[in-house]
mmCIF file of C-alpha atoms in Angstrom:
data_model
loop_
_atom_site.group_PDB
_atom_site.id
_atom_site.type_symbol
_atom_site.label_atom_id
_atom_site.label_comp_id
_atom_site.label_asym_id
_atom_site.label_seq_id
_atom_site.Cartn_x
_atom_site.Cartn_y
_atom_site.Cartn_z
ATOM 1 C CA MET A 1473 -20.629 10.187 11.287
ATOM 2 C CA GLU A 1474 -17.271 12.124 11.119
ATOM 3 C CA ILE A 1475 -13.552 11.287 12.465
ATOM 4 C CA SER A 1476 -10.386 12.865 12.096
ATOM 5 C CA VAL A 1477 -7.639 10.658 10.991
ATOM 6 C CA ARG A 1478 -3.903 11.111 10.788
ATOM 7 C CA LEU A 1479 -2.622 9.339 7.540
ATOM 8 C CA GLY A 1480 0.988 9.503 7.112
ATOM 9 C CA GLY A 1481 1.287 12.263 9.158
ATOM 10 C CA VAL A 1482 -1.419 14.304 7.565
ATOM 11 C CA PRO A 1483 -4.732 15.017 9.353
ATOM 12 C CA LEU A 1484 -7.913 14.029 7.286
ATOM 13 C CA LEU A 1485 -11.611 14.346 8.039
ATOM 14 C CA LEU A 1486 -13.414 11.143 7.074
ATOM 15 C CA SER A 1487 -17.105 11.370 6.606
ATOM 16 C CA CYS A 1488 -18.855 7.941 6.934
ATOM 17 C CA ALA A 1489 -22.496 7.284 6.173
ATOM 18 C CA HIS A 1490 -22.114 3.979 7.976
ATOM 19 C CA ASN A 1491 -20.616 2.792 11.435
ATOM 20 C CA GLU A 1492 -19.199 -0.599 10.125
ATOM 21 C CA TYR A 1493 -15.945 0.610 9.947
ATOM 22 C CA MET A 1494 -15.548 2.968 12.680
ATOM 23 C CA LEU A 1495 -13.091 0.836 15.032
ATOM 24 C CA THR A 1496 -10.830 0.332 11.822
ATOM 25 C CA TYR A 1497 -10.220 4.077 11.621
ATOM 26 C CA MET A 1498 -10.363 4.825 15.778
ATOM 27 C CA PRO A 1499 -6.518 3.781 15.811
ATOM 28 C CA PHE A 1500 -5.627 6.739 13.651
ATOM 29 C CA ALA A 1501 -7.812 9.198 15.258
ATOM 30 C CA CYS A 1502 -6.430 12.567 15.934
ATOM 31 C CA CYS A 1503 -7.111 16.179 17.357
ATOM 32 C CA ASP A 1504 -5.508 17.916 14.975
ATOM 33 C CA MET A 1505 -7.267 20.607 12.477
ATOM 34 C CA PRO A 1506 -7.934 18.538 9.255
ATOM 35 C CA LEU A 1507 -6.028 19.712 6.226
ATOM 36 C CA ALA A 1508 -8.834 17.992 4.181
ATOM 37 C CA SER A 1509 -11.914 16.187 4.092
ATOM 38 C CA VAL A 1510 -13.234 13.093 2.440
ATOM 39 C CA GLY A 1511 -16.336 11.561 1.811
ATOM 40 C CA VAL A 1512 -18.617 9.502 -0.584
ATOM 41 C CA SER A 1513 -22.050 10.402 -1.121
ATOM 42 C CA ALA A 1514 -24.954 7.515 -0.852
ATOM 43 C CA ALA A 1515 -25.479 7.946 -4.701
ATOM 44 C CA GLU A 1516 -22.139 7.508 -5.365
ATOM 45 C CA VAL A 1517 -22.030 4.176 -3.052
ATOM 46 C CA GLU A 1518 -25.197 2.956 -5.087
ATOM 47 C CA ARG A 1519 -23.397 3.444 -8.450
ATOM 48 C CA LEU A 1520 -20.465 1.586 -7.765
ATOM 49 C CA LEU A 1521 -22.124 -1.199 -5.677
ATOM 50 C CA PRO A 1522 -22.551 -3.327 -8.843
ATOM 51 C CA LEU A 1523 -19.036 -3.071 -9.902
ATOM 52 C CA TYR A 1524 -17.949 -4.656 -6.673
ATOM 53 C CA GLU A 1525 -17.862 -8.503 -6.230
ATOM 54 C CA GLU A 1526 -21.384 -10.066 -5.498
ATOM 55 C CA GLY A 1527 -22.203 -9.782 -1.869
ATOM 56 C CA SER A 1528 -20.558 -6.639 -1.493
ATOM 57 C CA THR A 1529 -22.394 -4.419 0.984
ATOM 58 C CA ALA A 1530 -22.973 -0.143 1.097
ATOM 59 C CA PRO A 1531 -20.538 0.011 3.805
ATOM 60 C CA TYR A 1532 -17.641 -2.098 2.466
ATOM 61 C CA VAL A 1533 -17.940 -0.024 -1.003
ATOM 62 C CA GLU A 1534 -18.186 3.105 1.026
ATOM 63 C CA HIS A 1535 -14.987 1.800 3.067
ATOM 64 C CA MET A 1536 -13.122 1.270 0.334
ATOM 65 C CA GLU A 1537 -14.072 4.169 -1.840
ATOM 66 C CA LEU A 1538 -12.853 6.530 1.066
ATOM 67 C CA CYS A 1539 -9.210 4.979 0.637
ATOM 68 C CA THR A 1540 -8.998 6.334 -3.337
ATOM 69 C CA ARG A 1541 -10.522 9.572 -2.110
ATOM 70 C CA ALA A 1542 -8.205 9.698 0.673
ATOM 71 C CA CYS A 1543 -5.094 8.990 -1.298
ATOM 72 C CA ASP A 1544 -6.594 12.117 -3.721
ATOM 73 C CA ALA A 1545 -6.546 14.204 -0.653
ATOM 74 C CA LEU A 1546 -3.170 12.967 0.630
ATOM 75 C CA LEU A 1547 -1.529 13.993 -2.868
ATOM 76 C CA PRO A 1548 -0.759 17.739 -2.204
ATOM 77 C CA PHE A 1549 1.146 16.664 0.829
ATOM 78 C CA GLU A 1550 3.620 14.452 -1.110
ATOM 79 C CA ARG A 1551 1.634 11.381 0.287
ATOM 80 C CA ALA A 1552 0.044 8.634 -1.501
ATOM 81 C CA ILE A 1553 -2.146 5.360 -0.869
ATOM 82 C CA PHE A 1554 -0.021 2.393 -2.430
ATOM 83 C CA HIS A 1555 -1.194 -1.119 -3.173
ATOM 84 C CA GLY A 1556 0.969 -3.827 -1.534
ATOM 85 C CA VAL A 1557 2.209 -5.351 1.399
ATOM 86 C CA ALA A 1558 4.565 -3.598 3.529
ATOM 87 C CA PHE A 1559 6.672 -5.050 6.331
ATOM 88 C CA ILE A 1560 9.913 -4.304 7.801
ATOM 89 C CA TRP A 1561 13.038 -6.069 7.668
ATOM 90 C CA ARG A 1562 16.386 -5.118 8.906
ATOM 91 C CA GLY A 1563 15.126 -1.798 9.626
ATOM 92 C CA GLN A 1564 13.569 -0.690 6.525
ATOM 93 C CA ALA A 1565 10.356 -1.115 5.037
ATOM 94 C CA TRP A 1566 9.720 -3.423 1.616
ATOM 95 C CA LEU A 1567 6.756 -3.855 -0.447
ATOM 96 C CA LEU A 1568 5.697 -6.833 -2.306
ATOM 97 C CA THR A 1569 3.354 -5.496 -4.868
ATOM 98 C CA ALA A 1570 1.322 -7.010 -7.656
ATOM 99 C CA LEU A 1571 -2.005 -7.371 -9.187
ATOM 100 C CA SER A 1572 -4.859 -8.513 -6.829
ATOM 101 C CA GLY A 1573 -4.653 -12.361 -6.440
ATOM 102 C CA THR A 1574 -1.201 -12.620 -7.508
ATOM 103 C CA GLY A 1575 -0.393 -13.778 -4.099
ATOM 104 C CA LYS A 1576 1.287 -11.235 -2.318
ATOM 105 C CA THR A 1577 -0.083 -12.223 1.006
ATOM 106 C CA THR A 1578 1.172 -15.708 0.470
ATOM 107 C CA HIS A 1579 4.315 -14.637 -0.226
ATOM 108 C CA TYR A 1580 4.764 -12.684 3.180
ATOM 109 C CA ILE A 1581 3.313 -15.285 5.068
ATOM 110 C CA GLN A 1582 5.974 -17.788 3.574
ATOM 111 C CA TRP A 1583 8.479 -15.016 4.982
ATOM 112 C CA LYS A 1584 6.848 -15.008 8.079
ATOM 113 C CA ARG A 1585 6.872 -18.900 8.641
ATOM 114 C CA GLN A 1586 10.711 -18.879 7.940
ATOM 115 C CA TYR A 1587 11.985 -15.401 9.258
ATOM 116 C CA GLY A 1588 9.364 -14.513 11.662
ATOM 117 C CA SER A 1589 11.840 -13.235 14.421
ATOM 118 C CA GLU A 1590 13.249 -10.882 11.383
ATOM 119 C CA ILE A 1591 10.162 -9.061 10.241
ATOM 120 C CA SER A 1592 7.064 -7.198 11.163
ATOM 121 C CA ILE A 1593 4.241 -6.135 9.463
ATOM 122 C CA ILE A 1594 3.226 -2.215 8.618
ATOM 123 C CA ASN A 1595 -0.100 -2.978 6.385
ATOM 124 C CA GLY A 1596 -1.418 -6.177 4.447
ATOM 125 C CA ASP A 1597 -2.595 -4.447 1.592
ATOM 126 C CA LYS A 1598 -2.764 -0.429 1.129
ATOM 127 C CA PRO A 1599 0.072 1.326 3.346
ATOM 128 C CA VAL A 1600 0.662 4.914 3.010
ATOM 129 C CA LEU A 1601 4.182 6.449 1.272
ATOM 130 C CA ASP A 1602 5.244 9.620 2.171
ATOM 131 C CA PHE A 1603 7.705 11.299 -0.334
ATOM 132 C CA SER A 1604 10.063 14.081 1.771
ATOM 133 C CA ASP A 1605 13.285 15.546 1.487
ATOM 134 C CA GLU A 1606 14.965 12.958 3.572
ATOM 135 C CA GLY A 1607 13.638 10.245 1.444
ATOM 136 C CA ILE A 1608 10.595 7.779 1.286
ATOM 137 C CA SER A 1609 9.011 6.189 3.995
ATOM 138 C CA VAL A 1610 6.053 3.848 4.875
ATOM 139 C CA HIS A 1611 3.139 4.248 6.957
ATOM 140 C CA PRO A 1612 0.140 2.240 7.865
ATOM 141 C CA SER A 1613 -3.577 2.740 7.075
ATOM 142 C CA PRO A 1614 -6.820 1.340 8.054
ATOM 143 C CA TRP A 1615 -7.090 -0.414 4.724
ATOM 144 C CA ARG A 1616 -5.750 -3.787 5.732
ATOM 145 C CA GLY A 1617 -6.969 -6.125 3.306
ATOM 146 C CA LYS A 1618 -9.225 -9.066 3.712
ATOM 147 C CA GLU A 1619 -6.593 -10.941 6.213
ATOM 148 C CA ASN A 1620 -6.406 -7.534 8.474
ATOM 149 C CA MET A 1621 -2.978 -7.645 8.782
ATOM 150 C CA GLY A 1622 -1.209 -4.347 9.919
ATOM 151 C CA SER A 1623 0.057 -2.439 12.999
ATOM 152 C CA MET A 1624 1.095 1.216 13.798
ATOM 153 C CA ARG A 1625 4.555 0.791 12.849
ATOM 154 C CA SER A 1626 6.546 2.834 9.951
ATOM 155 C CA ALA A 1627 9.992 2.748 8.573
ATOM 156 C CA PRO A 1628 11.771 4.275 5.422
ATOM 157 C CA LEU A 1629 11.488 2.178 2.408
ATOM 158 C CA GLY A 1630 14.186 -0.027 1.356
ATOM 159 C CA GLY A 1631 12.755 -1.463 -2.097
ATOM 160 C CA ILE A 1632 9.847 -2.938 -3.858
ATOM 161 C CA ILE A 1633 9.290 -6.627 -5.165
ATOM 162 C CA MET A 1634 7.102 -6.999 -8.055
ATOM 163 C CA LEU A 1635 5.626 -10.467 -8.117
ATOM 164 C CA LYS A 1636 4.524 -12.522 -10.612
ATOM 165 C CA GLN A 1637 3.015 -16.033 -10.782
ATOM 166 C CA GLY A 1638 5.306 -18.619 -12.469
ATOM 167 C CA GLN A 1639 6.022 -22.559 -12.957
ATOM 168 C CA GLY A 1640 9.542 -21.665 -11.225
ATOM 169 C CA ASN A 1641 11.172 -19.189 -9.033
ATOM 170 C CA ALA A 1642 13.411 -16.289 -10.507
ATOM 171 C CA MET A 1643 14.494 -12.930 -8.935
ATOM 172 C CA ARG A 1644 15.987 -10.216 -10.593
ATOM 173 C CA ARG A 1645 16.409 -6.489 -11.023
ATOM 174 C CA VAL A 1646 14.334 -4.322 -13.171
ATOM 175 C CA GLU A 1647 15.191 -0.580 -14.677
ATOM 176 C CA PRO A 1648 12.889 2.006 -14.133
ATOM 177 C CA LYS A 1649 11.267 1.976 -17.368
ATOM 178 C CA GLU A 1650 10.191 -1.940 -16.947
ATOM 179 C CA ALA A 1651 8.599 -1.194 -13.861
ATOM 180 C CA VAL A 1652 6.730 2.296 -14.488
ATOM 181 C CA ALA A 1653 3.635 1.105 -16.029
ATOM 182 C CA GLU A 1654 2.930 -1.297 -13.513
ATOM 183 C CA LEU A 1655 3.886 0.699 -10.554
ATOM 184 C CA PHE A 1656 1.746 3.676 -11.726
ATOM 185 C CA MET A 1657 -1.361 1.374 -11.469
ATOM 186 C CA GLN A 1658 -0.630 0.386 -7.882
ATOM 187 C CA PHE A 1659 -1.267 4.370 -6.806
ATOM 188 C CA LEU A 1660 -4.310 3.995 -5.346
ATOM 189 C CA PHE A 1661 -6.144 7.414 -6.327
ATOM 190 C CA THR A 1662 -9.158 8.209 -8.255
ATOM 191 C CA ARG A 1663 -7.899 9.336 -11.479
ATOM 192 C CA SER A 1664 -10.252 12.010 -11.720
ATOM 193 C CA THR A 1665 -8.144 15.106 -12.566
ATOM 194 C CA PRO A 1666 -5.309 15.589 -14.659
ATOM 195 C CA LEU A 1667 -3.651 17.374 -11.855
ATOM 196 C CA ASP A 1668 -3.773 14.495 -9.769
ATOM 197 C CA VAL A 1669 -2.270 12.186 -12.502
ATOM 198 C CA ARG A 1670 0.387 14.547 -12.881
ATOM 199 C CA ARG A 1671 1.348 14.371 -9.195
ATOM 200 C CA VAL A 1672 1.119 10.856 -8.908
ATOM 201 C CA CYS A 1673 3.651 10.787 -12.080
ATOM 202 C CA ALA A 1674 5.967 13.017 -10.132
ATOM 203 C CA LEU A 1675 5.831 10.929 -7.072
ATOM 204 C CA GLU A 1676 6.289 7.937 -9.055
ATOM 205 C CA GLU A 1677 9.441 9.227 -10.686
ATOM 206 C CA ARG A 1678 10.815 9.734 -7.179
ATOM 207 C CA LEU A 1679 10.146 6.372 -6.218
ATOM 208 C CA LEU A 1680 11.849 4.921 -8.980
ATOM 209 C CA GLN A 1681 14.901 7.239 -8.440
ATOM 210 C CA SER A 1682 14.906 6.466 -4.717
ATOM 211 C CA VAL A 1683 14.781 2.885 -4.454
ATOM 212 C CA PRO A 1684 15.776 -0.503 -6.190
ATOM 213 C CA VAL A 1685 12.806 -2.475 -7.559
ATOM 214 C CA TRP A 1686 13.041 -6.475 -8.459
ATOM 215 C CA GLN A 1687 10.997 -8.841 -10.211
ATOM 216 C CA LEU A 1688 10.072 -11.998 -8.415
ATOM 217 C CA VAL A 1689 8.661 -14.534 -10.780
ATOM 218 C CA ASN A 1690 7.524 -17.342 -8.164
ATOM 219 C CA ARG A 1691 5.053 -20.599 -7.045
ATOM 220 C CA GLY A 1692 4.234 -18.731 -3.877
ATOM 221 C CA ASP A 1693 6.308 -21.712 -1.886
ATOM 222 C CA GLU A 1694 8.914 -21.524 0.637
ATOM 223 C CA ALA A 1695 11.645 -21.701 -1.660
ATOM 224 C CA SER A 1696 10.356 -18.452 -3.472
ATOM 225 C CA ALA A 1697 10.514 -16.752 0.018
ATOM 226 C CA ARG A 1698 14.003 -17.847 0.491
ATOM 227 C CA LEU A 1699 15.062 -16.803 -2.933
ATOM 228 C CA CYS A 1700 13.572 -13.161 -2.108
ATOM 229 C CA HIS A 1701 15.240 -13.169 1.262
ATOM 230 C CA ASP A 1702 18.432 -14.196 0.302
ATOM 231 C CA THR A 1703 18.643 -11.996 -3.198
ATOM 232 C CA LEU A 1704 17.876 -8.701 -0.882
ATOM 233 C CA ALA A 1705 20.403 -9.976 1.820
ATOM 234 C CA LYS A 1706 23.314 -10.337 -0.733
ATOM 235 C CA GLU A 1707 22.550 -7.361 -3.108
ATOM 236 C CA MET A 1708 21.690 -4.797 -0.169
ATOM 237 C CA TYR A 1709 23.391 -6.020 2.645
ATOM 238 C CA ASN A 1710 26.499 -8.186 1.077
ATOM 239 C CA ALA A 1711 25.378 -10.645 3.444
#
């Protein structure tokens, strides 16, 4: 099965051996001529299946592997798929990023509980970043995470919050050199060619030059969301 989808404005052809996730791709369907094709062989799915957590199925592995291969296909067009929760606040997109299991979704939910009228979700796990002369914008993708949080909204990127678990709550701005290693790991590409690694390095450099980055050590509670909200409001909007 094949479906043409538009990710971050770029039409891609997805080839799927399984149809379980076809409805997930349908909102992104387009009629434009694909600029690249993306697929995962049955042999590759079988090889990778043991690397996923117990209970994972072949359709799920194919779906997840299509993500990194789609990122590879987007890199020549200065787009990339990034690991994080993306939401809109005050007209800009904000990225919550961290290692899996660190509490990105929990932190977003705390925001939603307290500031629900102020924010809206873009993507709950793997948004698309579009790098252009006008700046960096954040777009939805079919890979929304276990909670399936997402919409078809897009917005210019305002900043990035790197989350870390801790016994207390503290937030501070970080310099690019401190963030570079962690943020590089959040670009979801296969790392299969030196050219793609160079492309991601170039995109990350633009990212760090374009938007501020904070580190939020937090307990995952309401107070941590208030601290994040108030810090951004003060430092970005003098509120």
